[in-house]
Short mmCIF file of C-alpha atoms and ligand atoms in Angstrom, two decimals:
data_model
loop_
_atom_site.label_atom_id
_atom_site.label_comp_id
_atom_site.label_asym_id
_atom_site.label_seq_id
_atom_site.Cartn_x
_atom_site.Cartn_y
_atom_site.Cartn_z
CA MET W 1 -22.24 -6.54 39.30
CA HIS W 2 -21.47 -8.09 35.75
CA ALA W 3 -24.25 -8.12 33.29
CA GLN W 4 -25.06 -11.44 31.71
CA SER W 5 -23.86 -12.33 28.58
CA SER W 6 -27.21 -12.02 27.06
CA GLU W 7 -27.21 -8.37 28.02
CA LEU W 8 -23.43 -7.91 27.37
CA PHE W 9 -24.64 -6.94 23.64
CA SER W 10 -27.95 -5.45 24.24
CA LEU W 11 -28.29 -1.77 23.03
CA GLN W 12 -31.69 -0.84 24.29
CA GLY W 13 -31.95 2.56 25.04
CA ARG W 14 -29.12 3.69 23.28
CA THR W 15 -28.73 5.92 20.35
CA ALA W 16 -26.11 5.44 17.49
CA LEU W 17 -25.13 7.77 14.73
CA VAL W 18 -23.86 5.80 11.89
CA THR W 19 -22.41 8.21 9.00
CA GLY W 20 -22.81 6.69 5.32
CA ALA W 21 -25.32 4.64 6.37
CA ASN W 22 -27.68 4.52 3.08
CA THR W 23 -25.65 1.74 1.66
CA GLY W 24 -22.48 -0.83 1.94
CA LEU W 25 -20.95 -1.17 5.17
CA GLY W 26 -22.71 1.78 6.91
CA GLN W 27 -26.12 0.02 6.10
CA ALA W 28 -25.18 -3.29 7.43
CA ILE W 29 -23.73 -1.84 10.90
CA ALA W 30 -26.75 0.51 11.13
CA VAL W 31 -28.99 -2.59 10.84
CA ALA W 32 -27.29 -4.45 13.00
CA LEU W 33 -27.24 -1.95 15.79
CA ALA W 34 -30.80 -1.35 15.38
CA GLN W 35 -31.44 -4.93 15.78
CA ALA W 36 -29.59 -5.09 18.93
CA GLY W 37 -31.90 -2.42 20.27
CA ALA W 38 -30.49 1.13 19.46
CA ASP W 39 -32.06 4.03 17.56
CA ILE W 40 -30.33 5.30 14.57
CA ILE W 41 -29.56 8.63 13.44
CA ALA W 42 -27.82 8.50 9.92
CA ALA W 43 -25.77 11.35 8.57
CA GLY W 44 -24.58 11.56 4.94
CA ARG W 45 -25.30 13.24 1.48
CA THR W 46 -27.77 10.55 0.44
CA GLU W 47 -31.33 9.76 1.91
CA PRO W 48 -30.95 6.40 3.69
CA VAL W 49 -34.43 5.07 2.34
CA GLU W 50 -33.65 1.55 2.21
CA THR W 51 -31.93 1.81 5.59
CA ALA W 52 -34.82 3.09 7.22
CA ALA W 53 -37.25 0.45 6.45
CA GLN W 54 -34.69 -2.33 7.89
CA VAL W 55 -34.31 -0.32 10.95
CA ALA W 56 -38.30 0.08 11.32
CA ALA W 57 -38.63 -3.51 10.60
CA ALA W 58 -36.16 -4.15 13.54
CA GLY W 59 -38.71 -1.99 15.70
CA ARG W 60 -36.53 1.02 15.99
CA THR W 61 -36.29 4.61 14.62
CA LEU W 62 -34.14 6.26 11.97
CA HIS W 63 -33.63 9.86 11.52
CA PHE W 64 -31.46 11.56 8.65
CA VAL W 65 -29.01 14.58 8.92
CA ARG W 66 -27.96 15.79 5.48
CA ALA W 67 -24.13 16.21 5.57
CA ASP W 68 -21.29 16.27 3.19
CA PHE W 69 -17.84 15.30 4.84
CA ALA W 70 -15.75 16.22 1.83
CA ALA W 71 -16.56 19.83 1.86
CA GLY W 72 -14.49 22.51 3.50
CA GLY W 73 -14.93 23.81 7.15
CA ALA W 74 -15.29 20.33 8.69
CA ALA W 75 -14.88 21.78 12.30
CA ARG W 76 -17.97 23.64 11.84
CA ALA W 77 -20.05 21.11 9.72
CA THR W 78 -19.49 18.63 11.99
CA ALA W 79 -20.46 20.33 15.18
CA ASP W 80 -23.48 21.17 13.36
CA VAL W 81 -24.27 17.40 12.18
CA ALA W 82 -23.60 16.47 15.92
CA ALA W 83 -25.73 18.88 17.39
CA ALA W 84 -28.58 18.13 14.89
CA ALA W 85 -28.13 14.33 15.79
CA ALA W 86 -28.37 15.23 19.45
CA ALA W 87 -31.71 17.28 18.92
CA LEU W 88 -33.17 14.23 17.12
CA ALA W 89 -31.86 11.59 19.60
CA PRO W 90 -35.03 9.91 21.29
CA HIS W 91 -33.04 10.79 24.69
CA GLY W 92 -31.15 13.55 23.41
CA ARG W 93 -27.48 12.20 23.50
CA ILE W 94 -25.41 10.17 21.03
CA ASP W 95 -24.17 7.03 23.06
CA ILE W 96 -22.64 5.32 19.95
CA LEU W 97 -20.50 6.81 17.16
CA VAL W 98 -19.53 4.88 13.86
CA ASN W 99 -17.41 6.86 11.40
CA ASN W 100 -17.99 5.04 8.42
CA ALA W 101 -18.40 7.57 5.73
CA GLY W 102 -15.34 7.09 3.39
CA THR W 103 -14.32 7.47 -0.41
CA ILE W 104 -11.77 6.15 -2.43
CA ARG W 105 -10.11 7.66 -5.75
CA ARG W 106 -7.99 5.26 -7.90
CA ALA W 107 -4.92 6.38 -9.89
CA ASP W 108 -1.35 6.17 -10.45
CA SER W 109 0.27 8.36 -7.53
CA LEU W 110 1.90 10.41 -10.25
CA ASP W 111 -1.16 11.59 -11.64
CA VAL W 112 -3.16 11.97 -8.44
CA THR W 113 -4.34 15.73 -8.21
CA GLU W 114 -4.80 17.71 -5.04
CA GLU W 115 -8.77 17.74 -5.62
CA ASP W 116 -8.47 14.03 -5.48
CA TRP W 117 -6.45 14.11 -2.24
CA ASP W 118 -8.25 16.36 -0.44
CA ALA W 119 -11.53 14.65 -1.50
CA VAL W 120 -10.48 11.38 -0.02
CA VAL W 121 -8.51 13.24 3.20
CA ASN W 122 -11.34 15.20 3.92
CA THR W 123 -13.82 12.45 4.06
CA ASN W 124 -11.96 9.55 5.60
CA LEU W 125 -9.97 11.70 8.35
CA LYS W 126 -10.68 15.48 8.97
CA SER W 127 -14.00 14.83 9.30
CA LEU W 128 -13.78 11.79 10.81
CA PHE W 129 -11.58 13.80 13.64
CA PHE W 130 -13.85 16.57 14.17
CA LEU W 131 -17.18 14.72 14.17
CA SER W 132 -15.54 12.58 16.92
CA GLN W 133 -14.67 15.60 18.76
CA ALA W 134 -17.87 17.34 18.56
CA VAL W 135 -19.69 14.14 19.72
CA ALA W 136 -17.16 13.45 22.54
CA ARG W 137 -17.89 16.30 24.26
CA GLY W 138 -21.33 15.40 25.32
CA MET W 139 -20.00 11.90 25.90
CA ALA W 140 -16.97 13.02 27.92
CA GLU W 141 -19.60 14.98 30.11
CA ARG W 142 -21.65 12.09 30.66
CA GLY W 143 -18.79 9.46 31.33
CA ALA W 144 -19.72 7.08 28.57
CA GLY W 145 -19.89 6.58 25.11
CA LYS W 146 -18.41 4.16 22.00
CA ILE W 147 -16.41 5.63 19.04
CA ILE W 148 -16.27 2.96 16.16
CA ASN W 149 -14.05 4.00 13.19
CA VAL W 150 -14.07 2.23 9.93
CA ALA W 151 -10.23 1.61 8.83
CA SER W 152 -9.06 -0.54 6.16
CA LEU W 153 -6.46 -3.19 5.50
CA LEU W 154 -5.11 -0.10 4.01
CA SER W 155 -4.28 1.06 7.44
CA PHE W 156 -1.77 -1.70 7.59
CA GLN W 157 -0.43 -2.10 4.11
CA GLY W 158 0.39 -0.02 1.25
CA GLY W 159 -2.56 -0.80 -1.43
CA ILE W 160 -2.07 -0.25 -5.09
CA ARG W 161 -3.09 2.98 -7.08
CA VAL W 162 -4.73 4.83 -3.83
CA PRO W 163 -2.03 6.66 -2.10
CA ALA W 164 -4.61 9.27 -0.50
CA TYR W 165 -7.01 6.59 0.42
CA THR W 166 -3.95 4.52 1.89
CA ALA W 167 -2.47 7.65 4.13
CA SER W 168 -5.86 8.60 5.17
CA LYS W 169 -6.78 4.92 6.69
CA SER W 170 -3.25 4.38 8.18
CA ALA W 171 -4.00 8.15 9.63
CA VAL W 172 -7.18 6.51 10.98
CA ALA W 173 -5.43 3.50 12.88
CA GLY W 174 -3.13 6.06 14.69
CA LEU W 175 -5.93 8.59 15.48
CA THR W 176 -7.58 5.14 16.90
CA ARG W 177 -4.99 4.97 19.21
CA ALA W 178 -4.61 8.61 20.06
CA LEU W 179 -8.07 9.17 20.95
CA ALA W 180 -8.45 6.11 23.05
CA ASN W 181 -5.28 7.18 24.88
CA GLU W 182 -7.02 10.34 25.87
CA TRP W 183 -10.62 9.64 26.15
CA ALA W 184 -10.44 6.21 27.92
CA GLN W 185 -10.26 7.73 31.26
CA GLN W 186 -13.86 9.76 30.58
CA GLY W 187 -15.37 6.68 29.89
CA ILE W 188 -15.18 6.71 26.18
CA ASN W 189 -14.29 3.64 24.36
CA VAL W 190 -12.59 4.55 20.90
CA ASN W 191 -11.87 1.54 18.27
CA ALA W 192 -11.93 0.61 14.66
CA LEU W 193 -12.78 -1.71 12.45
CA ALA W 194 -10.60 -2.77 9.50
CA PRO W 195 -12.97 -4.79 7.08
CA GLY W 196 -10.61 -6.82 4.30
CA TYR W 197 -12.53 -7.06 0.64
CA PHE W 198 -16.28 -6.69 0.98
CA GLU W 199 -18.82 -6.58 -1.83
CA THR W 200 -20.04 -2.84 -2.02
CA ASN W 201 -19.88 0.36 -4.17
CA ASN W 202 -16.34 0.84 -2.95
CA THR W 203 -14.63 -2.30 -4.44
CA ALA W 204 -17.02 -2.68 -7.63
CA PRO W 205 -14.12 -1.58 -10.05
CA LEU W 206 -11.93 -4.37 -8.41
CA ARG W 207 -14.47 -6.74 -8.62
CA ASP W 208 -14.92 -5.96 -12.36
CA ASP W 209 -11.07 -5.90 -12.84
CA PRO W 210 -10.36 -9.68 -14.73
CA VAL W 211 -6.64 -9.31 -13.03
CA ARG W 212 -7.38 -7.84 -9.52
CA ALA W 213 -10.55 -9.98 -9.16
CA PRO W 214 -8.88 -13.40 -9.27
CA ALA W 215 -5.98 -12.22 -7.24
CA ILE W 216 -7.43 -10.89 -4.47
CA LEU W 217 -9.75 -13.86 -3.96
CA ALA W 218 -7.20 -16.19 -4.15
CA ARG W 219 -5.28 -14.67 -1.16
CA ILE W 220 -8.52 -14.83 1.09
CA PRO W 221 -7.88 -17.60 3.40
CA ALA W 222 -11.98 -17.57 4.05
CA GLY W 223 -12.40 -18.33 -0.08
CA ARG W 224 -14.76 -15.65 -0.43
CA TRP W 225 -15.09 -11.89 -0.30
CA GLY W 226 -17.07 -10.27 2.52
CA THR W 227 -20.87 -9.38 2.43
CA PRO W 228 -21.77 -6.41 4.61
CA ALA W 229 -23.53 -8.55 7.34
CA ASP W 230 -20.02 -10.25 7.95
CA LEU W 231 -19.35 -7.06 9.71
CA ALA W 232 -22.36 -7.03 12.11
CA GLY W 233 -21.03 -8.87 15.15
CA ALA W 234 -18.05 -6.95 15.28
CA ALA W 235 -19.67 -3.77 15.07
CA VAL W 236 -22.57 -4.71 17.82
CA PHE W 237 -19.39 -6.09 19.88
CA LEU W 238 -17.19 -2.43 19.70
CA ALA W 239 -20.79 -0.63 20.31
CA SER W 240 -21.73 -2.77 23.20
CA ARG W 241 -21.07 -3.32 27.28
CA ALA W 242 -19.03 -6.21 25.88
CA SER W 243 -16.21 -4.06 25.12
CA ASP W 244 -16.32 -2.04 27.94
CA TYR W 245 -12.48 -2.58 28.50
CA VAL W 246 -11.28 -2.61 24.83
CA HIS W 247 -9.75 0.74 23.83
CA GLY W 248 -7.77 1.46 20.81
CA ILE W 249 -7.83 -1.69 18.65
CA VAL W 250 -8.09 -2.07 14.93
CA LEU W 251 -10.11 -5.23 14.76
CA PRO W 252 -9.66 -7.05 11.17
CA VAL W 253 -12.99 -8.59 9.69
CA ASP W 254 -10.89 -9.75 6.90
CA GLY W 255 -11.55 -13.52 6.09
CA GLY W 256 -7.72 -14.07 7.31
CA TRP W 257 -6.10 -11.80 4.67
CA LEU W 258 -3.90 -10.32 7.35
CA ALA W 259 -2.97 -13.55 8.63
CA ARG W 260 -1.78 -14.66 5.51
P1 NAP M 1 -19.77 2.60 -0.34
O1 NAP M 1 -20.77 1.65 -0.96
O2 NAP M 1 -19.07 3.45 -1.67
O3 NAP M 1 -20.12 3.51 0.80
C1 NAP M 1 -19.51 4.65 1.44
C2 NAP M 1 -20.59 5.60 2.11
O4 NAP M 1 -19.96 6.82 2.39
C3 NAP M 1 -21.80 6.06 1.33
O5 NAP M 1 -22.84 6.05 2.55
C4 NAP M 1 -21.27 7.35 0.78
O6 NAP M 1 -22.43 8.01 0.40
C5 NAP M 1 -20.68 7.80 2.05
N1 NAP M 1 -19.77 9.11 1.62
C6 NAP M 1 -19.06 9.04 0.80
N2 NAP M 1 -18.70 10.29 0.59
C7 NAP M 1 -19.02 11.17 1.38
C8 NAP M 1 -19.09 12.43 1.41
N3 NAP M 1 -18.50 13.04 1.02
N4 NAP M 1 -20.24 13.17 2.46
C9 NAP M 1 -21.24 12.26 3.04
N5 NAP M 1 -20.75 10.82 2.87
C10 NAP M 1 -20.14 10.37 2.04
O7 NAP M 1 -18.52 1.71 0.16
P2 NAP M 1 -18.22 0.96 1.61
O8 NAP M 1 -17.58 -0.29 1.20
O9 NAP M 1 -19.66 0.64 2.13
O10 NAP M 1 -17.34 2.05 2.38
C11 NAP M 1 -18.12 2.22 3.53
C12 NAP M 1 -16.62 2.38 4.73
O11 NAP M 1 -15.75 1.29 4.39
C13 NAP M 1 -15.51 3.37 4.13
O12 NAP M 1 -15.10 4.20 5.03
C14 NAP M 1 -14.69 2.60 3.47
O13 NAP M 1 -13.36 3.40 3.23
C15 NAP M 1 -14.47 1.46 4.36
N6 NAP M 1 -13.98 0.36 3.86
C16 NAP M 1 -14.46 -0.44 2.61
C17 NAP M 1 -14.30 -2.14 2.47
C18 NAP M 1 -14.53 -2.51 1.35
O14 NAP M 1 -14.06 -3.88 0.78
N7 NAP M 1 -15.78 -2.45 0.76
C19 NAP M 1 -12.83 -2.31 3.02
C20 NAP M 1 -12.22 -1.38 4.07
C21 NAP M 1 -12.79 -0.37 4.30
P3 NAP M 1 -22.99 8.04 -1.18
O15 NAP M 1 -23.56 6.89 -1.08
O16 NAP M 1 -24.09 9.21 -0.97
O17 NAP M 1 -21.72 8.29 -1.79
#
Protein backbone atom coordinates (compact mmCIF):
# COMPACT_ATOMS: atom_id res chain seq x y z
CA MET A 1 0.00 0.00 0.00
CA HIS A 2 1.23 3.48 -0.82
CA ALA A 3 1.83 5.95 2.00
CA GLN A 4 -0.15 9.19 2.14
CA SER A 5 1.93 12.05 0.84
CA SER A 6 1.96 13.56 4.34
CA GLU A 7 3.65 10.37 5.59
CA LEU A 8 6.07 10.08 2.68
CA PHE A 9 8.37 12.67 4.19
CA SER A 10 8.05 11.61 7.84
CA LEU A 11 11.22 10.37 9.55
CA GLN A 12 9.44 9.40 12.77
CA GLY A 13 11.22 6.50 14.48
CA ARG A 14 14.38 6.83 12.36
CA THR A 15 17.90 7.68 13.48
CA ALA A 16 20.25 9.70 11.31
CA LEU A 17 24.03 9.80 11.62
CA VAL A 18 25.18 13.20 10.32
CA THR A 19 28.88 14.07 10.04
CA GLY A 20 30.04 17.65 10.59
CA ALA A 21 26.72 18.66 12.13
CA ASN A 22 28.09 21.42 14.38
CA THR A 23 27.84 24.17 11.76
CA GLY A 24 26.87 25.14 8.22
CA LEU A 25 25.12 22.69 5.93
CA GLY A 26 25.51 19.73 8.30
CA GLN A 27 23.76 21.67 11.05
CA ALA A 28 20.88 22.63 8.75
CA ILE A 29 20.52 19.03 7.53
CA ALA A 30 20.55 17.62 11.08
CA VAL A 31 17.90 20.10 12.22
CA ALA A 32 15.73 19.45 9.15
CA LEU A 33 15.86 15.68 9.70
CA ALA A 34 15.00 16.17 13.38
CA GLN A 35 12.06 18.41 12.48
CA ALA A 36 10.84 15.58 10.21
CA GLY A 37 11.00 13.23 13.22
CA ALA A 38 14.49 11.68 13.25
CA ASP A 39 16.80 11.35 16.22
CA ILE A 40 20.33 12.49 15.45
CA ILE A 41 23.81 11.12 16.07
CA ALA A 42 26.36 13.80 15.19
CA ALA A 43 29.93 12.73 14.37
CA GLY A 44 32.79 15.18 14.06
CA ARG A 45 35.63 16.92 15.78
CA THR A 46 33.65 19.81 17.33
CA GLU A 47 30.86 19.32 19.87
CA PRO A 48 27.59 20.41 18.16
CA VAL A 49 26.20 22.47 21.04
CA GLU A 50 24.03 24.83 18.98
CA THR A 51 22.71 21.99 16.81
CA ALA A 52 21.82 19.95 19.90
CA ALA A 53 19.69 22.85 21.19
CA GLN A 54 17.86 23.13 17.86
CA VAL A 55 17.30 19.35 17.70
CA ALA A 56 15.97 19.40 21.27
CA ALA A 57 13.62 22.26 20.31
CA ALA A 58 12.26 19.94 17.61
CA GLY A 59 11.59 17.35 20.33
CA ARG A 60 14.32 14.91 19.22
CA THR A 61 17.55 13.65 20.80
CA LEU A 62 21.12 14.32 19.67
CA HIS A 63 24.15 12.28 20.72
CA PHE A 64 27.72 13.13 19.77
CA VAL A 65 30.54 10.85 18.64
CA ARG A 66 33.96 12.51 18.39
CA ALA A 67 35.81 11.79 15.16
CA ASP A 68 38.57 13.31 13.01
CA PHE A 69 37.93 12.26 9.42
CA ALA A 70 41.26 13.63 8.14
CA ALA A 71 43.34 11.24 10.22
CA GLY A 72 44.94 8.09 8.81
CA GLY A 73 43.45 4.65 9.46
CA ALA A 74 40.07 5.65 8.06
CA ALA A 75 38.70 2.11 7.81
CA ARG A 76 39.25 1.35 11.48
CA ALA A 77 38.31 4.84 12.71
CA THR A 78 35.05 4.99 10.77
CA ALA A 79 34.11 1.45 11.85
CA ASP A 80 34.51 2.65 15.45
CA VAL A 81 32.31 5.70 14.69
CA ALA A 82 29.62 3.48 13.16
CA ALA A 83 29.67 1.12 16.16
CA ALA A 84 29.53 3.98 18.68
CA ALA A 85 26.69 5.61 16.74
CA ALA A 86 24.63 2.41 16.62
CA ALA A 87 25.18 1.91 20.36
CA LEU A 88 23.88 5.44 21.07
CA ALA A 89 20.96 5.22 18.63
CA PRO A 90 17.54 4.95 20.35
CA HIS A 91 16.67 1.76 18.41
CA GLY A 92 20.25 0.48 18.12
CA ARG A 93 20.46 1.13 14.40
CA ILE A 94 21.36 3.86 11.94
CA ASP A 95 18.64 4.31 9.31
CA ILE A 96 20.08 7.36 7.55
CA LEU A 97 23.72 8.35 7.01
CA VAL A 98 24.58 11.87 5.86
CA ASN A 99 28.23 12.15 4.80
CA ASN A 100 28.50 15.92 5.13
CA ALA A 101 31.88 16.60 6.81
CA GLY A 102 34.25 18.14 4.31
CA THR A 103 37.17 20.46 4.00
CA ILE A 104 38.76 22.67 1.34
CA ARG A 105 42.32 23.98 0.84
CA ARG A 106 42.83 26.80 -1.63
CA ALA A 107 46.16 27.12 -3.49
CA ASP A 108 47.48 27.30 -7.04
CA SER A 109 47.93 23.75 -8.30
CA LEU A 110 51.69 24.36 -8.62
CA ASP A 111 51.84 24.97 -4.85
CA VAL A 112 49.54 22.26 -3.47
CA THR A 113 51.35 20.12 -0.89
CA GLU A 114 50.92 16.43 -0.17
CA GLU A 115 49.67 17.39 3.29
CA ASP A 116 46.90 19.56 1.72
CA TRP A 117 46.00 16.79 -0.70
CA ASP A 118 45.78 14.10 2.00
CA ALA A 119 43.75 16.26 4.39
CA VAL A 120 41.16 17.01 1.72
CA VAL A 121 40.98 13.56 0.12
CA ASN A 122 40.96 11.69 3.45
CA THR A 123 38.13 13.82 4.81
CA ASN A 124 35.97 14.27 1.72
CA LEU A 125 36.43 10.88 0.07
CA LYS A 126 38.25 8.14 1.96
CA SER A 127 36.41 8.54 5.29
CA LEU A 128 33.13 8.97 3.39
CA PHE A 129 33.65 5.62 1.68
CA PHE A 130 34.67 3.67 4.78
CA LEU A 131 31.97 5.18 6.99
CA SER A 132 29.41 4.28 4.30
CA GLN A 133 30.79 0.73 4.20
CA ALA A 134 30.61 0.38 7.99
CA VAL A 135 27.07 1.76 8.27
CA ALA A 136 25.83 -0.09 5.17
CA ARG A 137 26.63 -3.46 6.76
CA GLY A 138 23.77 -3.01 9.25
CA MET A 139 21.51 -1.47 6.59
CA ALA A 140 22.11 -4.44 4.27
CA GLU A 141 21.26 -6.91 7.05
CA ARG A 142 17.96 -5.09 7.63
CA GLY A 143 17.32 -4.51 3.90
CA ALA A 144 16.78 -0.76 4.38
CA GLY A 145 18.78 2.44 4.61
CA LYS A 146 19.43 5.88 3.16
CA ILE A 147 22.89 7.24 2.45
CA ILE A 148 23.23 10.88 1.41
CA ASN A 149 26.62 12.16 0.32
CA VAL A 150 27.32 15.88 0.15
CA ALA A 151 28.87 16.47 -3.25
CA SER A 152 29.42 19.92 -4.83
CA LEU A 153 29.20 21.89 -8.04
CA LEU A 154 32.83 20.77 -8.32
CA SER A 155 31.46 17.26 -8.82
CA PHE A 156 30.54 18.66 -12.27
CA GLN A 157 32.96 21.55 -12.84
CA GLY A 158 36.69 22.17 -12.42
CA GLY A 159 36.70 25.03 -9.93
CA ILE A 160 39.52 27.48 -9.36
CA ARG A 161 42.60 26.81 -7.14
CA VAL A 162 40.98 23.83 -5.34
CA PRO A 163 42.30 20.76 -7.23
CA ALA A 164 42.14 18.28 -4.33
CA TYR A 165 38.63 19.45 -3.47
CA THR A 166 37.48 19.07 -7.09
CA ALA A 167 39.11 15.63 -7.33
CA SER A 168 37.45 14.51 -4.11
CA LYS A 169 33.98 15.86 -4.94
CA SER A 170 34.08 14.49 -8.50
CA ALA A 171 34.98 11.13 -6.97
CA VAL A 172 32.07 11.44 -4.52
CA ALA A 173 29.70 11.70 -7.52
CA GLY A 174 31.20 8.55 -9.06
CA LEU A 175 31.18 6.70 -5.76
CA THR A 176 27.52 7.64 -5.21
CA ARG A 177 26.68 5.90 -8.48
CA ALA A 178 28.96 2.93 -7.79
CA LEU A 179 27.50 2.29 -4.33
CA ALA A 180 23.95 2.79 -5.59
CA ASN A 181 24.54 0.11 -8.22
CA GLU A 182 25.70 -2.37 -5.59
CA TRP A 183 23.42 -1.56 -2.71
CA ALA A 184 20.06 -0.75 -4.35
CA GLN A 185 19.24 -4.46 -4.29
CA GLN A 186 19.81 -4.50 -0.53
CA GLY A 187 17.18 -1.80 0.00
CA ILE A 188 19.74 0.98 0.46
CA ASN A 189 19.31 4.27 -1.42
CA VAL A 190 22.63 5.99 -2.08
CA ASN A 191 22.29 9.53 -3.44
CA ALA A 192 24.08 12.86 -3.20
CA LEU A 193 23.24 16.51 -2.76
CA ALA A 194 25.24 19.02 -4.78
CA PRO A 195 24.94 22.37 -3.01
CA GLY A 196 25.70 25.47 -5.01
CA TYR A 197 27.29 28.51 -3.36
CA PHE A 198 26.09 28.61 0.26
CA GLU A 199 26.91 31.02 3.07
CA THR A 200 29.05 28.88 5.43
CA ASN A 201 32.61 28.83 6.84
CA ASN A 202 33.64 26.90 3.73
CA THR A 203 32.91 29.87 1.45
CA ALA A 204 33.89 32.77 3.77
CA PRO A 205 37.12 33.50 1.79
CA LEU A 206 35.12 33.63 -1.47
CA ARG A 207 32.51 35.98 -0.01
CA ASP A 208 35.34 38.21 1.27
CA ASP A 209 37.04 38.28 -2.14
CA PRO A 210 36.13 41.57 -3.91
CA VAL A 211 36.58 39.98 -7.35
CA ARG A 212 35.13 36.47 -6.87
CA ALA A 213 32.14 37.45 -4.69
CA PRO A 214 30.33 39.64 -7.28
CA ALA A 215 31.33 37.33 -10.15
CA ILE A 216 29.74 34.35 -8.38
CA LEU A 217 26.61 36.25 -7.44
CA ALA A 218 26.13 37.52 -10.99
CA ARG A 219 26.15 33.93 -12.31
CA ILE A 220 23.47 32.57 -9.93
CA PRO A 221 20.06 32.73 -11.67
CA ALA A 222 18.26 32.92 -8.30
CA GLY A 223 20.20 36.14 -7.63
CA ARG A 224 21.44 35.21 -4.16
CA TRP A 225 23.76 32.82 -2.33
CA GLY A 226 22.13 29.81 -0.67
CA THR A 227 21.49 29.80 3.05
CA PRO A 228 21.89 26.43 4.83
CA ALA A 229 18.11 26.09 5.30
CA ASP A 230 17.77 26.01 1.48
CA LEU A 231 19.11 22.43 1.64
CA ALA A 232 16.51 21.18 4.13
CA GLY A 233 13.81 20.00 1.71
CA ALA A 234 16.17 18.07 -0.56
CA ALA A 235 17.84 16.43 2.46
CA VAL A 236 14.49 15.29 3.92
CA PHE A 237 13.44 14.02 0.48
CA LEU A 238 16.55 11.85 0.09
CA ALA A 239 16.25 10.60 3.71
CA SER A 240 12.57 9.66 3.47
CA ARG A 241 10.27 7.10 1.83
CA ALA A 242 9.54 9.73 -0.81
CA SER A 243 12.84 8.78 -2.50
CA ASP A 244 12.57 4.99 -2.21
CA TYR A 245 12.89 4.52 -6.00
CA VAL A 246 15.64 7.16 -6.39
CA HIS A 247 19.14 5.68 -6.64
CA GLY A 248 22.52 7.13 -7.59
CA ILE A 249 21.51 10.73 -8.31
CA VAL A 250 23.53 13.85 -7.60
CA LEU A 251 20.85 16.44 -6.90
CA PRO A 252 21.93 20.05 -7.44
CA VAL A 253 20.49 22.62 -5.04
CA ASP A 254 22.22 25.58 -6.57
CA GLY A 255 19.86 28.46 -7.37
CA GLY A 256 20.11 27.42 -11.02
CA TRP A 257 23.92 27.66 -11.34
CA LEU A 258 24.28 24.49 -13.44
CA ALA A 259 21.38 25.45 -15.69
CA ARG A 260 23.20 28.55 -16.76
P1 LIG B 1 31.81 24.22 7.07
O1 LIG B 1 30.96 25.21 7.76
O2 LIG B 1 33.28 24.44 6.93
O3 LIG B 1 31.53 22.78 7.71
C1 LIG B 1 32.34 21.67 7.45
C2 LIG B 1 32.01 20.61 8.48
O4 LIG B 1 32.90 19.48 8.27
C3 LIG B 1 32.25 21.09 9.90
O5 LIG B 1 31.36 20.46 10.76
C4 LIG B 1 33.66 20.59 10.13
O6 LIG B 1 33.98 20.48 11.52
C5 LIG B 1 33.59 19.25 9.48
N1 LIG B 1 34.94 18.74 9.25
C6 LIG B 1 35.90 19.28 8.47
N2 LIG B 1 37.04 18.57 8.58
C7 LIG B 1 36.78 17.55 9.45
C8 LIG B 1 37.55 16.50 9.99
N3 LIG B 1 38.84 16.33 9.68
N4 LIG B 1 36.97 15.64 10.86
C9 LIG B 1 35.68 15.82 11.24
N5 LIG B 1 34.90 16.80 10.77
C10 LIG B 1 35.45 17.67 9.88
O7 LIG B 1 31.32 24.08 5.57
P2 LIG B 1 29.94 23.64 4.93
O8 LIG B 1 29.77 24.52 3.76
O9 LIG B 1 28.85 23.53 5.91
O10 LIG B 1 30.35 22.21 4.38
C11 LIG B 1 29.59 21.04 4.57
C12 LIG B 1 29.75 20.16 3.33
O11 LIG B 1 29.16 20.83 2.22
C13 LIG B 1 31.19 19.90 2.93
O12 LIG B 1 31.33 18.57 2.47
C14 LIG B 1 31.42 20.89 1.81
O13 LIG B 1 32.46 20.48 0.95
C15 LIG B 1 30.07 20.84 1.14
N6 LIG B 1 29.75 21.95 0.25
C16 LIG B 1 29.64 23.22 0.71
C17 LIG B 1 29.28 24.23 -0.16
C18 LIG B 1 29.11 25.66 0.26
O14 LIG B 1 28.87 26.52 -0.59
N7 LIG B 1 29.21 26.00 1.52
C19 LIG B 1 29.05 23.93 -1.51
C20 LIG B 1 29.17 22.63 -1.94
C21 LIG B 1 29.51 21.64 -1.06
P3 LIG B 1 34.73 21.72 12.27
O15 LIG B 1 33.69 22.78 12.46
O16 LIG B 1 35.22 21.09 13.51
O17 LIG B 1 35.82 22.17 11.34
